[in-house]
């Protein structure tokens, strides 16, 4: 009995100690000039316990232990982590993330530092574009550019529907596509492996240079160029397959006849037809193989750069007799002779599509 009381007492002491070690932390998050930052995130490091600041940059976070560390973050600012200890009020001043502000983005009239851009622009770099196996560069924007909605087509090689900030007109709502300064009809003819970055221009200030053509937004593509290094040969490839995994649970012939008889409906058809037991889903759907092979050679020096690439893409659809093949070749080069610069951008693409009728 004495041992039981001692155990209960020890548990109570441990529980009390735990309660005493947790506290509520309050404070204000601001920038280096003292301006409050509304919507800043405050999270206990390594947990899901967190909160955000209000309009005045103030926050209140419960259930914080003395040994915890708080991480403060805000868009465009460098995150900061502090030890809680015995503090019940922690005021934080966040500094600008100079690396993000120095990032160069492509706009309609050239390149600018992100810190100087006041319009609405989303940028997707080459690593994100090639992170997933896609046959069309537009598909790589799905889920990676705010305000951009991508609706994929079921037919291999078909361009998806792209909408920037919803529907803008009652007619054509497709955005304007610009590849290395040249207006094109879409991105189906460009190899995603040749893309350096994609900028999505979404508001009037960034699309003004294109006039009414850019009323539905503009997608600006910059292709890869050579760098100041010795010639480098690169080859990448992948192979996979796609299949339809969601099927309807349909009746077989015997079950269909039983169901028809139960309803009092006798199908007026040739009796020999009912000897068949075909699930037409098995006849329509198949496993489609997809393969992509890309070879490039790039390099350059103090006054020149070059990059040549070729690619082959083959995609068999998940529906029989559908598929897409693309052969692509691209050459980018630039040579400087004093104040004179001579260069070229050339792209040749051959494609064949077996669409879903």
mmCIF file of C-alpha atoms in Angstrom:
data_model
loop_
_atom_site.group_PDB
_atom_site.id
_atom_site.type_symbol
_atom_site.label_atom_id
_atom_site.label_comp_id
_atom_site.label_asym_id
_atom_site.label_seq_id
_atom_site.Cartn_x
_atom_site.Cartn_y
_atom_site.Cartn_z
ATOM 1 C CA UNK A 1 0.000 0.000 0.000
ATOM 2 C CA UNK A 2 2.859 2.374 0.891
ATOM 3 C CA UNK A 3 4.592 1.583 -2.425
ATOM 4 C CA UNK A 4 1.366 2.406 -4.327
ATOM 5 C CA UNK A 5 1.037 5.771 -2.586
ATOM 6 C CA UNK A 6 4.663 6.578 -3.344
ATOM 7 C CA UNK A 7 4.152 5.726 -7.025
ATOM 8 C CA UNK A 8 1.034 7.925 -7.261
ATOM 9 C CA UNK A 9 2.900 10.760 -5.519
ATOM 10 C CA UNK A 10 5.800 10.498 -7.964
ATOM 11 C CA UNK A 11 3.414 10.551 -10.937
ATOM 12 C CA UNK A 12 1.693 13.643 -9.569
ATOM 13 C CA UNK A 13 5.042 15.348 -9.063
ATOM 14 C CA UNK A 14 6.127 14.506 -12.616
ATOM 15 C CA UNK A 15 2.802 15.754 -14.037
ATOM 16 C CA UNK A 16 3.082 18.968 -12.024
ATOM 17 C CA UNK A 17 6.652 19.477 -13.193
ATOM 18 C CA UNK A 18 5.524 19.046 -16.826
ATOM 19 C CA UNK A 19 2.797 21.648 -16.393
ATOM 20 C CA UNK A 20 5.203 24.060 -14.749
ATOM 21 C CA UNK A 21 7.755 23.625 -17.583
ATOM 22 C CA UNK A 22 5.212 24.682 -20.225
ATOM 23 C CA UNK A 23 4.237 28.286 -20.720
ATOM 24 C CA UNK A 24 2.556 30.707 -23.115
ATOM 25 C CA UNK A 25 4.856 32.816 -25.244
ATOM 26 C CA UNK A 26 3.766 36.131 -26.699
ATOM 27 C CA UNK A 27 5.509 38.803 -28.700
ATOM 28 C CA UNK A 28 5.706 40.819 -31.915
ATOM 29 C CA UNK A 29 7.285 40.016 -35.261
ATOM 30 C CA UNK A 30 8.488 42.961 -37.349
ATOM 31 C CA UNK A 31 11.039 43.847 -40.022
ATOM 32 C CA UNK A 32 14.318 45.622 -39.355
ATOM 33 C CA UNK A 33 12.608 49.009 -39.598
ATOM 34 C CA UNK A 34 10.087 48.069 -36.907
ATOM 35 C CA UNK A 35 7.118 47.587 -39.257
ATOM 36 C CA UNK A 36 4.849 44.771 -37.979
ATOM 37 C CA UNK A 37 4.578 41.693 -40.193
ATOM 38 C CA UNK A 38 1.012 40.305 -40.287
ATOM 39 C CA UNK A 39 0.718 36.635 -41.204
ATOM 40 C CA UNK A 40 4.220 35.671 -40.071
ATOM 41 C CA UNK A 41 4.536 32.046 -38.973
ATOM 42 C CA UNK A 42 5.654 31.032 -35.479
ATOM 43 C CA UNK A 43 6.254 27.294 -34.981
ATOM 44 C CA UNK A 44 7.800 25.147 -32.255
ATOM 45 C CA UNK A 45 10.717 23.517 -34.067
ATOM 46 C CA UNK A 46 10.079 19.887 -34.956
ATOM 47 C CA UNK A 47 6.359 19.992 -34.063
ATOM 48 C CA UNK A 48 3.060 21.084 -35.569
ATOM 49 C CA UNK A 49 2.416 23.479 -32.680
ATOM 50 C CA UNK A 50 2.356 26.913 -34.262
ATOM 51 C CA UNK A 51 0.448 30.110 -34.939
ATOM 52 C CA UNK A 52 0.518 33.226 -37.128
ATOM 53 C CA UNK A 53 0.755 36.901 -36.260
ATOM 54 C CA UNK A 54 -2.259 39.193 -36.412
ATOM 55 C CA UNK A 55 -2.576 42.500 -38.291
ATOM 56 C CA UNK A 56 -0.319 44.211 -35.739
ATOM 57 C CA UNK A 57 2.348 41.504 -35.990
ATOM 58 C CA UNK A 58 1.500 40.095 -32.539
ATOM 59 C CA UNK A 59 1.249 36.412 -31.676
ATOM 60 C CA UNK A 60 0.410 34.131 -28.744
ATOM 61 C CA UNK A 61 1.543 30.500 -28.605
ATOM 62 C CA UNK A 62 0.498 28.047 -25.875
ATOM 63 C CA UNK A 63 2.043 24.792 -24.634
ATOM 64 C CA UNK A 64 5.651 25.845 -25.134
ATOM 65 C CA UNK A 65 8.297 24.059 -23.061
ATOM 66 C CA UNK A 66 11.386 25.797 -21.752
ATOM 67 C CA UNK A 67 13.649 23.551 -23.818
ATOM 68 C CA UNK A 68 11.765 24.281 -27.069
ATOM 69 C CA UNK A 69 13.017 26.401 -29.959
ATOM 70 C CA UNK A 70 10.721 28.750 -31.905
ATOM 71 C CA UNK A 71 11.136 29.346 -35.625
ATOM 72 C CA UNK A 72 9.878 32.643 -37.076
ATOM 73 C CA UNK A 73 9.384 32.911 -40.852
ATOM 74 C CA UNK A 74 7.821 35.283 -43.358
ATOM 75 C CA UNK A 75 7.753 35.452 -47.166
ATOM 76 C CA UNK A 76 10.758 37.382 -48.451
ATOM 77 C CA UNK A 77 12.459 37.296 -45.051
ATOM 78 C CA UNK A 78 15.195 35.072 -43.673
ATOM 79 C CA UNK A 79 13.785 32.699 -41.024
ATOM 80 C CA UNK A 80 15.065 32.975 -37.480
ATOM 81 C CA UNK A 81 15.149 30.391 -34.661
ATOM 82 C CA UNK A 82 15.512 31.208 -30.945
ATOM 83 C CA UNK A 83 15.626 29.220 -27.702
ATOM 84 C CA UNK A 84 12.652 29.751 -25.397
ATOM 85 C CA UNK A 85 14.259 29.126 -22.030
ATOM 86 C CA UNK A 86 12.492 31.112 -19.312
ATOM 87 C CA UNK A 87 11.239 33.799 -21.687
ATOM 88 C CA UNK A 88 7.504 34.437 -21.861
ATOM 89 C CA UNK A 89 7.798 37.316 -24.332
ATOM 90 C CA UNK A 90 9.927 37.068 -27.464
ATOM 91 C CA UNK A 91 10.037 39.943 -29.951
ATOM 92 C CA UNK A 92 11.684 39.196 -33.289
ATOM 93 C CA UNK A 93 12.991 41.429 -36.065
ATOM 94 C CA UNK A 94 13.377 39.564 -39.389
ATOM 95 C CA UNK A 95 15.839 40.594 -42.088
ATOM 96 C CA UNK A 96 15.155 40.538 -45.818
ATOM 97 C CA UNK A 97 16.230 37.417 -47.679
ATOM 98 C CA UNK A 98 18.733 39.028 -50.013
ATOM 99 C CA UNK A 99 19.246 35.810 -51.943
ATOM 100 C CA UNK A 100 15.572 35.669 -52.940
ATOM 101 C CA UNK A 101 15.485 39.389 -53.745
ATOM 102 C CA UNK A 102 18.588 39.133 -55.956
ATOM 103 C CA UNK A 103 17.021 36.342 -58.014
ATOM 104 C CA UNK A 104 16.709 37.321 -61.671
ATOM 105 C CA UNK A 105 13.309 36.736 -63.269
ATOM 106 C CA UNK A 106 12.318 37.010 -66.928
ATOM 107 C CA UNK A 107 9.618 39.564 -67.715
ATOM 108 C CA UNK A 108 8.146 40.704 -70.998
ATOM 109 C CA UNK A 109 10.764 43.385 -71.553
ATOM 110 C CA UNK A 110 13.911 41.536 -70.484
ATOM 111 C CA UNK A 111 15.267 40.429 -67.120
ATOM 112 C CA UNK A 112 14.909 42.105 -63.738
ATOM 113 C CA UNK A 113 15.863 41.479 -60.146
ATOM 114 C CA UNK A 114 12.910 40.102 -58.216
ATOM 115 C CA UNK A 115 13.319 42.957 -55.728
ATOM 116 C CA UNK A 116 12.498 45.437 -58.519
ATOM 117 C CA UNK A 117 9.462 43.577 -59.829
ATOM 118 C CA UNK A 118 6.132 44.976 -58.663
ATOM 119 C CA UNK A 119 3.857 42.883 -60.883
ATOM 120 C CA UNK A 120 2.463 39.414 -60.335
ATOM 121 C CA UNK A 121 4.987 36.853 -61.609
ATOM 122 C CA UNK A 122 5.479 33.168 -60.843
ATOM 123 C CA UNK A 123 8.731 31.468 -61.837
ATOM 124 C CA UNK A 124 9.436 27.754 -62.280
ATOM 125 C CA UNK A 125 13.047 26.697 -62.826
ATOM 126 C CA UNK A 126 14.501 23.779 -64.761
ATOM 127 C CA UNK A 127 14.857 21.527 -61.706
ATOM 128 C CA UNK A 128 11.117 21.710 -61.009
ATOM 129 C CA UNK A 129 10.244 21.250 -64.675
ATOM 130 C CA UNK A 130 12.231 18.006 -64.971
ATOM 131 C CA UNK A 131 11.368 16.763 -61.467
ATOM 132 C CA UNK A 132 8.460 14.735 -62.820
ATOM 133 C CA UNK A 133 8.279 12.879 -66.155
ATOM 134 C CA UNK A 134 6.028 15.000 -68.381
ATOM 135 C CA UNK A 135 5.614 15.019 -72.141
ATOM 136 C CA UNK A 136 4.486 18.636 -72.288
ATOM 137 C CA UNK A 137 6.124 21.570 -70.514
ATOM 138 C CA UNK A 138 2.730 23.003 -69.580
ATOM 139 C CA UNK A 139 2.072 19.946 -67.410
ATOM 140 C CA UNK A 140 5.163 20.812 -65.352
ATOM 141 C CA UNK A 141 3.470 24.047 -64.222
ATOM 142 C CA UNK A 142 0.684 22.131 -62.500
ATOM 143 C CA UNK A 143 0.775 22.893 -58.770
ATOM 144 C CA UNK A 144 3.973 24.949 -59.092
ATOM 145 C CA UNK A 145 2.678 28.363 -60.188
ATOM 146 C CA UNK A 146 0.124 30.234 -58.079
ATOM 147 C CA UNK A 147 -2.984 31.321 -59.958
ATOM 148 C CA UNK A 148 -2.399 28.880 -62.827
ATOM 149 C CA UNK A 149 -4.897 26.061 -63.427
ATOM 150 C CA UNK A 150 -3.858 23.113 -65.607
ATOM 151 C CA UNK A 151 -6.430 20.626 -66.937
ATOM 152 C CA UNK A 152 -4.694 17.692 -68.590
ATOM 153 C CA UNK A 153 -5.972 15.977 -71.691
ATOM 154 C CA UNK A 154 -6.423 12.206 -71.757
ATOM 155 C CA UNK A 155 -4.784 11.880 -75.163
ATOM 156 C CA UNK A 156 -0.965 11.558 -75.340
ATOM 157 C CA UNK A 157 0.686 14.611 -76.878
ATOM 158 C CA UNK A 158 -2.348 16.861 -76.534
ATOM 159 C CA UNK A 159 -1.786 20.236 -74.923
ATOM 160 C CA UNK A 160 -3.595 20.711 -71.598
ATOM 161 C CA UNK A 161 -5.941 23.608 -70.950
ATOM 162 C CA UNK A 162 -4.112 26.428 -69.173
ATOM 163 C CA UNK A 163 -5.963 29.186 -67.361
ATOM 164 C CA UNK A 164 -4.247 32.076 -65.600
ATOM 165 C CA UNK A 165 -6.394 33.635 -62.886
ATOM 166 C CA UNK A 166 -9.570 32.020 -64.191
ATOM 167 C CA UNK A 167 -11.639 32.908 -67.245
ATOM 168 C CA UNK A 168 -11.057 36.395 -68.612
ATOM 169 C CA UNK A 169 -13.261 36.421 -71.714
ATOM 170 C CA UNK A 170 -16.226 34.596 -73.211
ATOM 171 C CA UNK A 171 -14.040 33.437 -76.112
ATOM 172 C CA UNK A 172 -10.482 32.165 -76.198
ATOM 173 C CA UNK A 173 -8.947 32.065 -72.711
ATOM 174 C CA UNK A 174 -5.587 30.557 -73.647
ATOM 175 C CA UNK A 175 -2.523 32.517 -72.471
ATOM 176 C CA UNK A 176 0.114 33.869 -74.830
ATOM 177 C CA UNK A 177 3.250 31.717 -75.165
ATOM 178 C CA UNK A 178 6.663 33.279 -75.793
ATOM 179 C CA UNK A 179 9.808 31.140 -76.257
ATOM 180 C CA UNK A 180 13.092 33.071 -76.287
ATOM 181 C CA UNK A 181 11.243 36.199 -77.395
ATOM 182 C CA UNK A 182 9.276 34.474 -80.176
ATOM 183 C CA UNK A 183 5.499 34.149 -79.884
ATOM 184 C CA UNK A 184 4.323 30.570 -80.391
ATOM 185 C CA UNK A 185 1.065 28.664 -80.242
ATOM 186 C CA UNK A 186 1.977 26.456 -77.274
ATOM 187 C CA UNK A 187 4.678 24.400 -75.607
ATOM 188 C CA UNK A 188 3.955 20.982 -77.092
ATOM 189 C CA UNK A 189 6.817 21.371 -79.573
ATOM 190 C CA UNK A 190 9.550 22.111 -77.035
ATOM 191 C CA UNK A 191 11.463 19.502 -75.099
ATOM 192 C CA UNK A 192 11.060 20.156 -71.314
ATOM 193 C CA UNK A 193 14.743 19.240 -70.864
ATOM 194 C CA UNK A 194 15.718 22.291 -72.965
ATOM 195 C CA UNK A 195 13.918 24.757 -70.674
ATOM 196 C CA UNK A 196 15.913 26.885 -68.241
ATOM 197 C CA UNK A 197 12.954 28.664 -66.637
ATOM 198 C CA UNK A 198 9.287 29.528 -67.144
ATOM 199 C CA UNK A 199 7.845 32.861 -66.005
ATOM 200 C CA UNK A 200 4.082 33.310 -65.757
ATOM 201 C CA UNK A 201 3.048 36.967 -66.157
ATOM 202 C CA UNK A 202 -0.347 37.420 -64.586
ATOM 203 C CA UNK A 203 -1.307 41.085 -64.315
ATOM 204 C CA UNK A 204 -1.631 44.127 -66.563
ATOM 205 C CA UNK A 205 1.669 45.729 -65.541
ATOM 206 C CA UNK A 206 3.772 42.727 -66.607
ATOM 207 C CA UNK A 207 1.821 41.846 -69.783
ATOM 208 C CA UNK A 208 1.385 45.423 -71.052
ATOM 209 C CA UNK A 209 4.169 45.087 -73.634
ATOM 210 C CA UNK A 210 2.138 42.400 -75.441
ATOM 211 C CA UNK A 211 -1.019 44.509 -75.633
ATOM 212 C CA UNK A 212 -4.342 42.727 -76.071
ATOM 213 C CA UNK A 213 -2.521 39.486 -76.930
ATOM 214 C CA UNK A 214 -1.506 39.166 -73.292
ATOM 215 C CA UNK A 215 -4.969 39.775 -71.849
ATOM 216 C CA UNK A 216 -5.196 36.154 -70.663
ATOM 217 C CA UNK A 217 -1.689 36.168 -69.201
ATOM 218 C CA UNK A 218 1.679 35.353 -70.747
ATOM 219 C CA UNK A 219 3.931 32.329 -70.293
ATOM 220 C CA UNK A 220 7.542 33.273 -71.062
ATOM 221 C CA UNK A 221 9.975 30.391 -71.643
ATOM 222 C CA UNK A 222 13.746 30.764 -71.556
ATOM 223 C CA UNK A 223 15.744 27.885 -73.003
ATOM 224 C CA UNK A 224 19.114 26.684 -71.759
ATOM 225 C CA UNK A 225 22.282 28.320 -73.045
ATOM 226 C CA UNK A 226 25.935 27.342 -72.911
ATOM 227 C CA UNK A 227 28.188 28.418 -70.042
ATOM 228 C CA UNK A 228 31.819 29.523 -69.774
ATOM 229 C CA UNK A 229 33.361 26.100 -69.412
ATOM 230 C CA UNK A 230 34.848 23.313 -71.473
ATOM 231 C CA UNK A 231 32.524 21.335 -73.669
ATOM 232 C CA UNK A 232 30.305 19.017 -71.624
ATOM 233 C CA UNK A 233 28.352 16.083 -72.974
ATOM 234 C CA UNK A 234 25.198 15.165 -71.064
ATOM 235 C CA UNK A 235 22.735 12.319 -71.513
ATOM 236 C CA UNK A 236 19.622 11.563 -69.487
ATOM 237 C CA UNK A 237 16.879 9.046 -70.013
ATOM 238 C CA UNK A 238 13.932 7.414 -68.309
ATOM 239 C CA UNK A 239 11.443 4.675 -69.101
ATOM 240 C CA UNK A 240 8.139 3.893 -67.426
ATOM 241 C CA UNK A 241 4.592 2.830 -68.108
ATOM 242 C CA UNK A 242 1.091 4.082 -67.469
ATOM 243 C CA UNK A 243 -2.124 2.208 -67.012
ATOM 244 C CA UNK A 244 -5.723 2.754 -66.022
ATOM 245 C CA UNK A 245 -6.291 1.585 -62.449
ATOM 246 C CA UNK A 246 -9.904 2.671 -61.968
ATOM 247 C CA UNK A 247 -12.445 0.417 -63.608
ATOM 248 C CA UNK A 248 -16.208 0.166 -63.394
ATOM 249 C CA UNK A 249 -17.544 -2.981 -61.737
ATOM 250 C CA UNK A 250 -19.882 -4.185 -64.497
ATOM 251 C CA UNK A 251 -22.182 -7.192 -64.780
ATOM 252 C CA UNK A 252 -21.132 -10.240 -66.719
ATOM 253 C CA UNK A 253 -23.526 -11.864 -69.183
ATOM 254 C CA UNK A 254 -25.127 -14.214 -66.660
ATOM 255 C CA UNK A 255 -25.657 -11.439 -64.106
ATOM 256 C CA UNK A 256 -27.097 -9.167 -66.779
ATOM 257 C CA UNK A 257 -29.682 -11.786 -67.792
ATOM 258 C CA UNK A 258 -30.659 -12.397 -64.163
ATOM 259 C CA UNK A 259 -31.105 -8.677 -63.614
ATOM 260 C CA UNK A 260 -33.172 -8.314 -66.805
ATOM 261 C CA UNK A 261 -35.400 -11.241 -65.844
ATOM 262 C CA UNK A 262 -35.924 -9.796 -62.361
ATOM 263 C CA UNK A 263 -37.165 -6.575 -63.963
ATOM 264 C CA UNK A 264 -39.389 -8.480 -66.358
ATOM 265 C CA UNK A 265 -37.408 -7.294 -69.362
ATOM 266 C CA UNK A 266 -36.476 -9.938 -71.897
ATOM 267 C CA UNK A 267 -33.793 -8.638 -74.272
ATOM 268 C CA UNK A 268 -34.976 -9.067 -77.879
ATOM 269 C CA UNK A 269 -31.634 -10.176 -79.301
ATOM 270 C CA UNK A 270 -30.073 -13.157 -80.999
ATOM 271 C CA UNK A 271 -29.546 -15.796 -78.249
ATOM 272 C CA UNK A 272 -26.037 -16.438 -79.558
ATOM 273 C CA UNK A 273 -25.045 -12.975 -78.380
ATOM 274 C CA UNK A 274 -25.464 -14.035 -74.783
ATOM 275 C CA UNK A 275 -22.795 -16.693 -75.193
ATOM 276 C CA UNK A 276 -20.204 -13.924 -75.112
ATOM 277 C CA UNK A 277 -18.820 -12.658 -71.839
ATOM 278 C CA UNK A 278 -16.557 -9.733 -72.760
ATOM 279 C CA UNK A 279 -15.528 -6.920 -70.450
ATOM 280 C CA UNK A 280 -14.898 -4.196 -72.997
ATOM 281 C CA UNK A 281 -12.766 -2.269 -70.510
ATOM 282 C CA UNK A 282 -10.149 -5.005 -70.830
ATOM 283 C CA UNK A 283 -10.305 -4.637 -74.605
ATOM 284 C CA UNK A 284 -9.933 -0.834 -74.566
ATOM 285 C CA UNK A 285 -7.371 -0.191 -71.839
ATOM 286 C CA UNK A 286 -3.760 -1.297 -71.951
ATOM 287 C CA UNK A 287 -0.393 -0.527 -70.326
ATOM 288 C CA UNK A 288 1.340 2.225 -72.264
ATOM 289 C CA UNK A 289 5.136 2.476 -72.272
ATOM 290 C CA UNK A 290 6.731 5.920 -72.063
ATOM 291 C CA UNK A 291 10.390 6.614 -72.786
ATOM 292 C CA UNK A 292 12.376 9.832 -73.059
ATOM 293 C CA UNK A 293 16.010 10.165 -74.181
ATOM 294 C CA UNK A 294 17.933 13.451 -74.278
ATOM 295 C CA UNK A 295 21.482 14.235 -75.400
ATOM 296 C CA UNK A 296 23.118 17.669 -75.134
ATOM 297 C CA UNK A 297 26.531 19.232 -75.653
ATOM 298 C CA UNK A 298 27.276 22.674 -74.198
ATOM 299 C CA UNK A 299 30.178 24.919 -73.337
ATOM 300 C CA UNK A 300 31.720 28.277 -74.068
ATOM 301 C CA UNK A 301 34.439 30.790 -73.335
ATOM 302 C CA UNK A 302 34.911 34.465 -72.546
ATOM 303 C CA UNK A 303 33.336 35.614 -75.798
ATOM 304 C CA UNK A 304 31.160 32.701 -76.825
ATOM 305 C CA UNK A 305 28.731 30.071 -75.598
ATOM 306 C CA UNK A 306 26.900 27.240 -77.285
ATOM 307 C CA UNK A 307 24.488 24.423 -76.553
ATOM 308 C CA UNK A 308 23.193 21.747 -78.903
ATOM 309 C CA UNK A 309 20.591 19.189 -77.871
ATOM 310 C CA UNK A 310 18.458 16.458 -79.344
ATOM 311 C CA UNK A 311 15.714 14.387 -77.814
ATOM 312 C CA UNK A 312 13.345 11.546 -78.555
ATOM 313 C CA UNK A 313 10.071 10.996 -76.712
ATOM 314 C CA UNK A 314 7.700 8.073 -77.207
ATOM 315 C CA UNK A 315 4.489 7.665 -75.249
ATOM 316 C CA UNK A 316 1.929 4.915 -75.712
ATOM 317 C CA UNK A 317 -1.466 5.808 -74.288
ATOM 318 C CA UNK A 318 -3.402 3.827 -71.723
ATOM 319 C CA UNK A 319 -6.077 3.383 -74.432
ATOM 320 C CA UNK A 320 -5.285 1.155 -77.403
ATOM 321 C CA UNK A 321 -4.180 2.816 -80.647
ATOM 322 C CA UNK A 322 -3.220 6.095 -78.964
ATOM 323 C CA UNK A 323 0.282 7.465 -78.676
ATOM 324 C CA UNK A 324 2.701 10.289 -79.296
ATOM 325 C CA UNK A 325 6.229 10.496 -80.728
ATOM 326 C CA UNK A 326 8.437 13.582 -80.811
ATOM 327 C CA UNK A 327 11.878 14.174 -82.293
ATOM 328 C CA UNK A 328 13.456 17.481 -81.284
ATOM 329 C CA UNK A 329 16.656 19.349 -82.036
ATOM 330 C CA UNK A 330 17.713 22.736 -80.636
ATOM 331 C CA UNK A 331 20.826 24.883 -81.108
ATOM 332 C CA UNK A 332 21.624 28.016 -79.098
ATOM 333 C CA UNK A 333 24.885 29.881 -79.615
ATOM 334 C CA UNK A 334 26.322 33.359 -79.201
ATOM 335 C CA UNK A 335 29.676 34.838 -80.293
ATOM 336 C CA UNK A 336 30.983 38.288 -79.379
ATOM 337 C CA UNK A 337 33.425 40.312 -81.519
ATOM 338 C CA UNK A 338 34.043 43.500 -79.574
ATOM 339 C CA UNK A 339 30.726 45.363 -79.536
ATOM 340 C CA UNK A 340 29.243 43.031 -82.135
ATOM 341 C CA UNK A 341 27.386 39.924 -80.985
ATOM 342 C CA UNK A 342 26.258 37.257 -83.422
ATOM 343 C CA UNK A 343 24.162 34.277 -82.428
ATOM 344 C CA UNK A 344 21.284 32.051 -83.311
ATOM 345 C CA UNK A 345 18.447 30.141 -81.726
ATOM 346 C CA UNK A 346 17.156 27.301 -83.855
ATOM 347 C CA UNK A 347 14.643 24.605 -83.052
ATOM 348 C CA UNK A 348 13.372 21.760 -85.214
ATOM 349 C CA UNK A 349 10.639 19.396 -84.027
ATOM 350 C CA UNK A 350 8.898 16.480 -85.697
ATOM 351 C CA UNK A 351 5.936 14.871 -83.981
ATOM 352 C CA UNK A 352 3.358 12.223 -84.673
ATOM 353 C CA UNK A 353 0.186 11.793 -82.647
ATOM 354 C CA UNK A 354 -2.411 9.040 -82.542
ATOM 355 C CA UNK A 355 -5.183 10.893 -80.716
ATOM 356 C CA UNK A 356 -8.071 9.522 -78.717
ATOM 357 C CA UNK A 357 -11.028 9.827 -81.092
#
